[in-house]
Amino acid sequence: MDDILFLLSQTMIFAIPLLIVALGGLFSERSGVINIALEGIMVIGAFCGIFFIHFMQDSMNPQLCLIIAILIAGVAGMIFTLFHAIASIHLKADQTISGTALNIFAPAFCIFVARLIQQTQQVEFTDVFRIKEIPILSSIPIIGDILFKNTYITTFLGILILIISWFILYKTKFGLRLRSCGELPQAADSAGINVYKMRYAGTLISGFLAGIGGLVFVLPTSTNFNADVAGYGFLALAVLIFGQWKPWRIAGAAFFFGFMKTIASAYSGIDFFLSLGIPNYFYKITPYIATLLVLAFVSKNSAAPKAEGEPYDKGKR
Amino acid sequence: GGGDKKTDDTTKKDGNAEIIMITDKGTIDDKSFNQGTYEGVEAYAKKNNKTFNYIKPVAATDDEYKNSIDQAVKQGAKVIVTPGYLFEPAIYAKQTEYSDVKFILIDGYPNDGNQENPKSNTENNAIGIKFQEEQSGYLAGYAAVKEGHTKLGFMGGMAVPAVMSFGYGYIQGADAAAKELGIDVSMNYHYTGDFKATPEVQNTAASWYKSGITAIFGCGGAVGNSVMAAAEKADPVGAVIGVDVDQATESKTVMTSAYKQLANAVNDALASIYSGDFDKVDDDKILFRGGQNIVLGAANNAIGLPMDTSTFKKFTKADYDKVYKTIQDGKVTIKNSTAGEDVSVIKTEKVKVNFIK
Amino acid sequence: MKKILNSDGIKDLLSSCVAVFIGLIFGLIVILIANSDYAVEGFLTLISGGFSNGARGIGQVINQAVPIILTGLSVGFAFKTGLFNIGTPGQFVVGAFVAIYVGVEWTFLPGALHWIVAIILAGIAGSLWGAVPGLMKAYLNVNEVISSIIMNYIGMYTVNYIIPLTVFDSMKNQTLNVNQNAIISKFGLDLLVPNINGGIVVAILAVVVIHIILNKTTFGFELKACGFSPDASKYAGINAKQKIVFSMMIAGALAGIGGGLLYLAGSGQCLQVVDTLAPEGFNGIAVALLGLSNPFGVLIAGLFIAHITIGGSLMQIYGFIPQIVDIIVAITIYFSAFSLLIKQFLNKHKLFNADNIKKEEQSHG
Amino acid sequence: MEKIIEMLHITKKFPGIIANDDINLELRKGEIHALLGENGAGKSTLMSVLFGLYQPEEGEIRLNGKKVDIKDPNDANRLGIGMVHQHFKLVHNFTVLENIVLGVEDTRKGMLYLKDARKKVMAISEKYKLNVDCDALISDITVGMQQRVEIIKMLYRDNNILIFDEPTAVLTPQEIEELMTIMRDLAAEGKSILFITHKLNEIKAVADRCTVLRKGKCIGTVDIKDITKEEMSEMMVGRKVNLNIEKDDAHPSDIVLSVKDLVVEKKGHKNVINNISFDVRKGEIVCIAGIDGNGQSELVYALTGMMPISSGHVILNGEDITHASIRHHSTHGLSHIPEDRHKHGLVLDYPLSYNMVLQRYFEPAFSNKGFLKFEEINQYTNDLIEQFDVRSGQGAKTLARSMSGGNQQKAIVAREMDRAHDCLIAVQPTRGLDVGAIEYIHKKIVEERDAGKAILLISLELDEVMNLADRILVIYEGEIVGELNPKETTFNELGLYMSGSKKGAQV
Ligand SMILES: Nc1ncnc2c1ncn2[C@@H]1O[C@H](COP(=O)(O)OP(=O)(O)OP(=O)(O)O)[C@@H](O)[C@H]1O
Ligand SMILES: Nc1ncnc2c1ncn2[C@@H]1O[C@H](COP(=O)(O)OP(=O)(O)OP(=O)(O)O)[C@@H](O)[C@H]1O
Ligand SMILES: [Mg+2]
Ligand SMILES: [Mg+2]
């Protein structure tokens, strides 16, 4: 039981950033713009957020510092994504091309800037943001152990973003309009909705969230940042598709994949798994094979937004 | 650092330099042996007003390493410093071609790279320097157990010789201490597969701390950073053993570091070259001289633990000096990984090793 | 002749040149920011790339280019048939492993047959890796982007698991050196360019074959039709599902061959056991995009990226970091997206003037 | 009557074409004003200008005599102008209600608030007997209902100038009848309607006046009561058009296509095709008539091999092809003009030449050992272009996508009629085409018949059915409910069969 609680609690390290970034991708794709640049945006977001922390962590309250860093990461991601948005919305460029360009650009840019500023490419930080225990809540059985002990505000942020995303997409005027732009922009246009504006909004939100996701990804995993998020941007894209472009399913996919990854990397600390004597690489592969198998069963009807990837052209019918 | 005008004032406008380092796959700020080597070069060159520079090869191939050596010579290099065993075949080939250039090869001895019947040869204008990482690892393992840790972890990056030697020494050191104390010790032993900080590494370390392991040797570049992240989060806070250099500044959880004095070695080798000692190839009183493959260890004070910055409570400086002396005196023999065998060749009495493979 | 000059290919090339030009301008700006003192030297070194090293530099460029031409061709080919093959890193690494395995173990193969068999098997391994996303897309409607990403990891982990059990140099944590016979023939090219990777001949062959398949054959007709419109292809009686699988298999084979060509080049490079996706695979996406997915475009793009990569490496002697090359490549790709637009714009204008041209022709004739 | 809208000297250019050339149009309050013209004459463009989707290069628009500036659909909406587009603009995975409110949503505390909207929609629906289900998903409702949703969308916005761009092209006769009624009611209430259609009957039936466009130019505006259908079509095309199909009696001979006890299942539905049997003989046109959605599409897919058959047999020229591949069908004597020319009929991004050999590229005539013979393919395409008068900008090289709908359809007809076949299945071959093009295609079909081919025509349009068929089979809910002789039956009787009110006859 203890082990399971531990695994669930550790799952957050994988699942929360995947969730946040995939939700970012959701906004973009639901507005009709494929965002393959999530990886690069994560790198930029993490870089800017960590740089802020690097300079400020000693001089301010840790949680305040983290919140500002999160905002900086989000805004940086958003500004960076603006390039993707301009290319794919206004200039009607192929969305894969500008996305790929951003992915190549981001790490190179971060290394360049880091060296310009501090002569080394790694940006160091100290993880002072962990909350050991949240009073009262942490004593709730099970949930308390998973969510309210040894936790980060980012975990709640992730869950909050999930709820807000769902709310925005399905309960607000903005969400309705955004989704219509991803399905049939002509309909939106003739209903007086500015498709370009909505797509900018969707894409920039995705940049904001992916930037945050990058920071959230790096914080608990290291003590420095080296312009790399280890392919998790692409995995977030996979989670988005796995989650069939729907917020709760994305959450399900993120936690499923996160949990599998957790078992795969934590098994050696758990006697039960250790006693099985299964080779390490078997565990490493399992999350991927499991995902592939699940996909084989759930993909019959794809729910991809109909107009995603197509630049909107007023003239085209 | 490299890409800036402030520190490279010794570089001439044409990019030429007397001392040129060639990196292997890493960068000069990789917190690993590329960085250590570069620091040695930088320290010597700045103090002695020599021009210096570095080159990162286009790809990690013998051909490209050779190209980089050619390039360095073209840039006017009198001394070429290369870190890593990957340079062995390149130096083997180029030392004869450029007999008036000096080569310093760290962590390797020049050879032709043939696996079946390797040909080794170190010309008089070259030197191969290796370290006895196993001694450093031994000290770390010994100290950890003496400090009271009975459940240990080892997380290496990739299973390359230096990492393996650290690990093997670590096991043997822990075993020695356990025997002295008459206690049983268990150890998880694992290579993560890469020199990167990832959530996977953090998670593995976290699960180890959770399972009762109290000290983990994070041995391989940024792997240690993820171990530190996990240690900070563990309850109670875990201990981390750093590697290569004193990593105490990187996290409060760093209990000690198993270092090897790369920068010093490079510095000394350069000094030997410029003083002319290097060319006295038959004078066996001179350590850093041409034509030699040398190994540096406790005997040269080239490995050890930084006791000043270590956070030991029970393991004292006196304990350290004592065990250091036994190594220096050759009273203990520590098996290393020169043959690249599996960790199971290390026989222990009191340490139970879980090899996670 | 006139026809060739007016062809789309030339227009593509011209528009890509514009993008490259913009990319280089940005590169110059970055260089100026980094260190204005050495900007001129640095930039000249960068753009002279492989040429500043004489014949050897050209050899370096070709060695760098060979694997990314193949992965670029893989991505580009799949693009042409309506698929996004982001699975090149996985296909590349399984191809590399199989080539090395054959290169080390199958010493019974005589002479050149050894490397030829190794490369062919590398292609087959890559194609099997590509077949999985293909089959899943065709028969289970699984988006090929996600299954390809997953297959990358499965490929990498599988290879890293198998290497220590087979052709392992435990001292260096990498594969063993391959047999001399398994090293690709230099085809006499090393007389001109020392240390050349003979794989360039295979790469050019692959470019030509893919061009022919796509543009001259009924098979290519079917593949592209399925890419453009699965429904219309079905109506036309083309087995669209089968074509998706074939297309992914060919793409996979190209990437797999790329892996084989890199590690059988005789450059002394071995496959390391490291949990990192093969960068050559991802670079293929950049090459394909820069080459507008056109096989010959991919060839040129691969050589170009290799060229400035060498330039970027040489630039370090002035204290510049090689990542400047990535910045330039990224910006070039970014603007190549626009140059497509510029081309369309020009085409439209042509159309706009089509009547006038016709009239002119008539009045002349 | 007062003028409500005046469009003066409107000119709108697209690259390479002047879609609207100095056009004047005047709409009066309470009138139904038809807009007539060939495919590509510029009707949709003109309406898009009025609705703010396009900005004209020249000209001005006046509303109640005042010049107005319509920059986007929002402006149009504000001025009370609404439009039902030729291609519906409904989001398939939204509900009816969501589609209606899209763009003019109510909110409470930042949340969508649909209660009032629902009430208003229900009221409109009741008032005009539009009969829509607010909570149904668009993807689940019929085309006719989608159209009604589009109408409610306009009424919901309280628009009083209503533009209908080819609303009837996709409707069944009954639905068309209902739509006409609705339009009359709306006009009677004082709303002004602009109505685009290619069907002269409809114009005759509801419109007060009609403006005719030809090649982007305005030919004139006429009062409907003063003009005949023949005169209208002459204005439109610039020559006399024969609106009646001239054909001799059929002389059916051997059976070519025989369908026996055919059953097709679809997941989650009952059998979409339930035990259908019929024969088609050489030299006759058999027409399957029925309201859209009664299994016509599935029947065609089953007959052409595009959908698996659950039980029963399909026999072509004596060979059982029930489970044969699509390729087998097309190489063994079956031609097929598909219902959806964009989805199935053409690879839009292929040049015309490739599209002309879409099912034949592998034949020895067009390829050799797997290599395409470009010369032969181009030559063949040029022959067809000439023979069937397919108009395309750059001949064989033209991308199919850039051709007009009418010419795309002609290309398909050319391809299907020219390749070796004994039986032609034509599904709504004249949908959305102008009278000139319709005349042409009808003539070709009759020629086919007279050349001894067996023809199975699937059509939703009663006119076409009555004029073209030698035999009519009426399909209702996946079953053949009647076989009628066009010479003996009436529109009324046919309609009764189609709506399922009458069954039996001579099946
Ligand atoms: N977006 C566009 N881009 C380029 N040309 C266009 C565009 N829209 C329309 N055209 C041109 O304008 C002409 C008029 O088109 P329009 O759609 O208005 O015709 P229409 O009268 O509505 O035809 P139909 O009866 O087929 O609906 C077309 O022939 C076409 O060449
Ligand atoms: N994507 C496009 N790019 C350029 N021009 C286009 C495009 N789509 C349509 N057109 C132009 O619009 C014209 C009309 O096209 P369209 O297919 O809408 O004709 P249509 O007669 O309205 O057909 P349908 O009845 O099927 O709607 C064509 O002649 C073409 O010049
Ligand atoms: Mg129209
Ligand atoms: Mg039309």
GROMACS .gro file of C-alpha atoms in nm, chain C residues 67-227:
model
  161
  741PRO     CA    1   2.305   0.973  -4.284
  742ILE     CA    2   2.088   1.285  -4.285
  743ILE     CA    3   2.026   1.259  -4.658
  744LEU     CA    4   1.882   0.914  -4.597
  745THR     CA    5   1.670   1.016  -4.299
  746GLY     CA    6   1.566   1.329  -4.487
  747LEU     CA    7   1.466   1.116  -4.780
  748SER     CA    8   1.270   0.896  -4.543
  749VAL     CA    9   1.073   1.186  -4.399
  750GLY     CA   10   1.033   1.353  -4.738
  751PHE     CA   11   0.911   1.038  -4.907
  752ALA     CA   12   0.652   0.982  -4.637
  753PHE     CA   13   0.543   1.345  -4.665
  754LYS     CA   14   0.486   1.301  -5.036
  755THR     CA   15   0.256   1.012  -4.962
  756GLY     CA   16   0.064   1.202  -4.697
  757LEU     CA   17   0.233   1.057  -4.390
  758PHE     CA   18   0.443   1.223  -4.123
  759ASN     CA   19   0.720   0.981  -4.040
  760ILE     CA   20   0.860   1.115  -3.716
  761GLY     CA   21   0.986   0.763  -3.645
  762THR     CA   22   1.321   0.802  -3.821
  763PRO     CA   23   1.528   0.793  -3.500
  764GLY     CA   24   1.394   0.446  -3.419
  765GLN     CA   25   1.423   0.315  -3.774
  766PHE     CA   26   1.771   0.461  -3.797
  767VAL     CA   27   1.896   0.292  -3.483
  768VAL     CA   28   1.756  -0.053  -3.557
  769GLY     CA   29   1.906  -0.030  -3.905
  770ALA     CA   30   2.236   0.076  -3.754
  771PHE     CA   31   2.233  -0.212  -3.511
  772VAL     CA   32   2.151  -0.476  -3.769
  773ALA     CA   33   2.420  -0.343  -4.003
  774ILE     CA   34   2.676  -0.354  -3.724
  775TYR     CA   35   2.567  -0.699  -3.612
  776VAL     CA   36   2.604  -0.835  -3.963
  777GLY     CA   37   2.925  -0.640  -4.003
  778VAL     CA   38   3.076  -0.795  -3.694
  779GLU     CA   39   2.937  -1.145  -3.695
  780TRP     CA   40   2.874  -1.256  -4.050
  781THR     CA   41   3.236  -1.281  -4.148
  782PHE     CA   42   3.153  -1.575  -4.374
  783LEU     CA   43   3.026  -1.327  -4.633
  784PRO     CA   44   3.296  -1.273  -4.891
  785GLY     CA   45   3.429  -0.938  -5.006
  786ALA     CA   46   3.192  -0.656  -5.088
  787LEU     CA   47   2.898  -0.886  -5.040
  788HIS     CA   48   2.949  -0.836  -4.668
  789TRP     CA   49   2.868  -0.468  -4.658
  790ILE     CA   50   2.602  -0.497  -4.925
  791VAL     CA   51   2.418  -0.762  -4.726
  792ALA     CA   52   2.460  -0.559  -4.409
  793ILE     CA   53   2.311  -0.249  -4.571
  794ILE     CA   54   2.024  -0.445  -4.721
  795LEU     CA   55   1.942  -0.600  -4.386
  796ALA     CA   56   1.965  -0.259  -4.221
  797GLY     CA   57   1.704  -0.142  -4.470
  798ILE     CA   58   1.484  -0.442  -4.394
  799ALA     CA   59   1.513  -0.379  -4.021
  800GLY     CA   60   1.420  -0.015  -4.069
  801SER     CA   61   1.129  -0.110  -4.289
  802LEU     CA   62   0.995  -0.349  -4.025
  803TRP     CA   63   1.016  -0.069  -3.773
  804GLY     CA   64   0.830   0.157  -4.012
  805ALA     CA   65   0.574  -0.113  -4.086
  806VAL     CA   66   0.435  -0.101  -3.732
  807PRO     CA   67   0.304   0.257  -3.750
  808GLY     CA   68   0.197   0.185  -4.107
  809LEU     CA   69  -0.007  -0.119  -4.010
  810MET     CA   70  -0.152   0.054  -3.709
  811LYS     CA   71  -0.256   0.350  -3.919
  812ALA     CA   72  -0.400   0.141  -4.200
  813TYR     CA   73  -0.589  -0.114  -3.998
  814LEU     CA   74  -0.644   0.042  -3.657
  815ASN     CA   75  -0.662   0.411  -3.747
  816VAL     CA   76  -0.380   0.496  -3.506
  817ASN     CA   77  -0.229   0.834  -3.584
  818GLU     CA   78   0.116   0.762  -3.728
  819VAL     CA   79   0.275   1.054  -3.544
  820ILE     CA   80   0.210   0.905  -3.203
  821SER     CA   81   0.293   0.546  -3.296
  822SER     CA   82   0.614   0.661  -3.464
  823ILE     CA   83   0.719   0.854  -3.156
  824ILE     CA   84   0.655   0.548  -2.944
  825MET     CA   85   0.839   0.319  -3.184
  826ASN     CA   86   1.141   0.547  -3.151
  827TYR     CA   87   1.169   0.468  -2.785
  828ILE     CA   88   1.096   0.100  -2.832
  829GLY     CA   89   1.365   0.084  -3.098
  830MET     CA   90   1.621   0.266  -2.889
  831TYR     CA   91   1.560   0.059  -2.577
  832THR     CA   92   1.551  -0.268  -2.769
  833VAL     CA   93   1.881  -0.197  -2.938
  834ASN     CA   94   2.037  -0.088  -2.610
  835TYR     CA   95   1.917  -0.410  -2.452
  836ILE     CA   96   2.048  -0.631  -2.729
  837ILE     CA   97   2.391  -0.473  -2.785
  838PRO     CA   98   2.536  -0.589  -2.450
  839LEU     CA   99   2.414  -0.939  -2.530
  840THR     CA  100   2.568  -0.949  -2.877
  841VAL     CA  101   2.833  -0.729  -3.033
  842PHE     CA  102   2.944  -0.545  -2.723
  843ASP     CA  103   3.271  -0.376  -2.638
  844SER     CA  104   3.220  -0.362  -2.264
  845MET     CA  105   3.528  -0.146  -2.221
  846LYS     CA  106   3.374   0.136  -2.418
  847ASN     CA  107   3.008   0.062  -2.370
  848GLN     CA  108   2.954   0.048  -2.744
  849THR     CA  109   2.944  -0.196  -3.032
  850LEU     CA  110   3.248  -0.379  -3.157
  851ASN     CA  111   3.432  -0.262  -3.466
  852VAL     CA  112   3.295  -0.416  -3.783
  853ASN     CA  113   3.491  -0.646  -4.008
  854GLN     CA  114   3.704  -0.480  -4.280
  855ASN     CA  115   3.483  -0.632  -4.551
  856ALA     CA  116   3.178  -0.476  -4.393
  857ILE     CA  117   3.313  -0.128  -4.449
  858ILE     CA  118   3.142   0.032  -4.744
  859SER     CA  119   3.348   0.046  -5.059
  860LYS     CA  120   3.495   0.387  -5.132
  861PHE     CA  121   3.427   0.331  -5.504
  862GLY     CA  122   3.765   0.484  -5.576
  863LEU     CA  123   3.638   0.820  -5.454
  864ASP     CA  124   3.904   0.831  -5.187
  865LEU     CA  125   4.155   0.908  -5.458
  866LEU     CA  126   3.984   1.245  -5.489
  867VAL     CA  127   3.863   1.295  -5.135
  868PRO     CA  128   4.043   1.126  -4.848
  869ASN     CA  129   3.840   0.935  -4.589
  870ILE     CA  130   3.524   0.972  -4.788
  871ASN     CA  131   3.218   0.776  -4.683
  872GLY     CA  132   3.142   0.555  -4.982
  873GLY     CA  133   2.786   0.562  -4.858
  874ILE     CA  134   2.736   0.881  -5.059
  875VAL     CA  135   2.708   0.661  -5.367
  876VAL     CA  136   2.432   0.463  -5.198
  877ALA     CA  137   2.267   0.786  -5.087
  878ILE     CA  138   2.264   0.931  -5.438
  879LEU     CA  139   2.134   0.602  -5.570
  880ALA     CA  140   1.856   0.615  -5.312
  881VAL     CA  141   1.771   0.971  -5.415
  882VAL     CA  142   1.741   0.871  -5.779
  883VAL     CA  143   1.542   0.558  -5.702
  884ILE     CA  144   1.298   0.746  -5.480
  885HIS     CA  145   1.260   1.015  -5.744
  886ILE     CA  146   1.178   0.751  -6.003
  887ILE     CA  147   0.940   0.565  -5.776
  888LEU     CA  148   0.751   0.879  -5.687
  889ASN     CA  149   0.733   1.040  -6.025
  890LYS     CA  150   0.768   0.778  -6.292
  891THR     CA  151   0.601   0.462  -6.173
  892THR     CA  152   0.249   0.337  -6.129
  893PHE     CA  153   0.346   0.250  -5.774
  894GLY     CA  154   0.434   0.612  -5.705
  895PHE     CA  155   0.110   0.716  -5.872
  896GLU     CA  156  -0.078   0.501  -5.623
  897LEU     CA  157   0.125   0.613  -5.323
  898LYS     CA  158   0.077   0.981  -5.396
  899ALA     CA  159  -0.292   0.935  -5.476
  900CYS     CA  160  -0.340   0.776  -5.134
  901GLY     CA  161  -0.151   1.062  -4.978
   0.00000   0.00000   0.00000
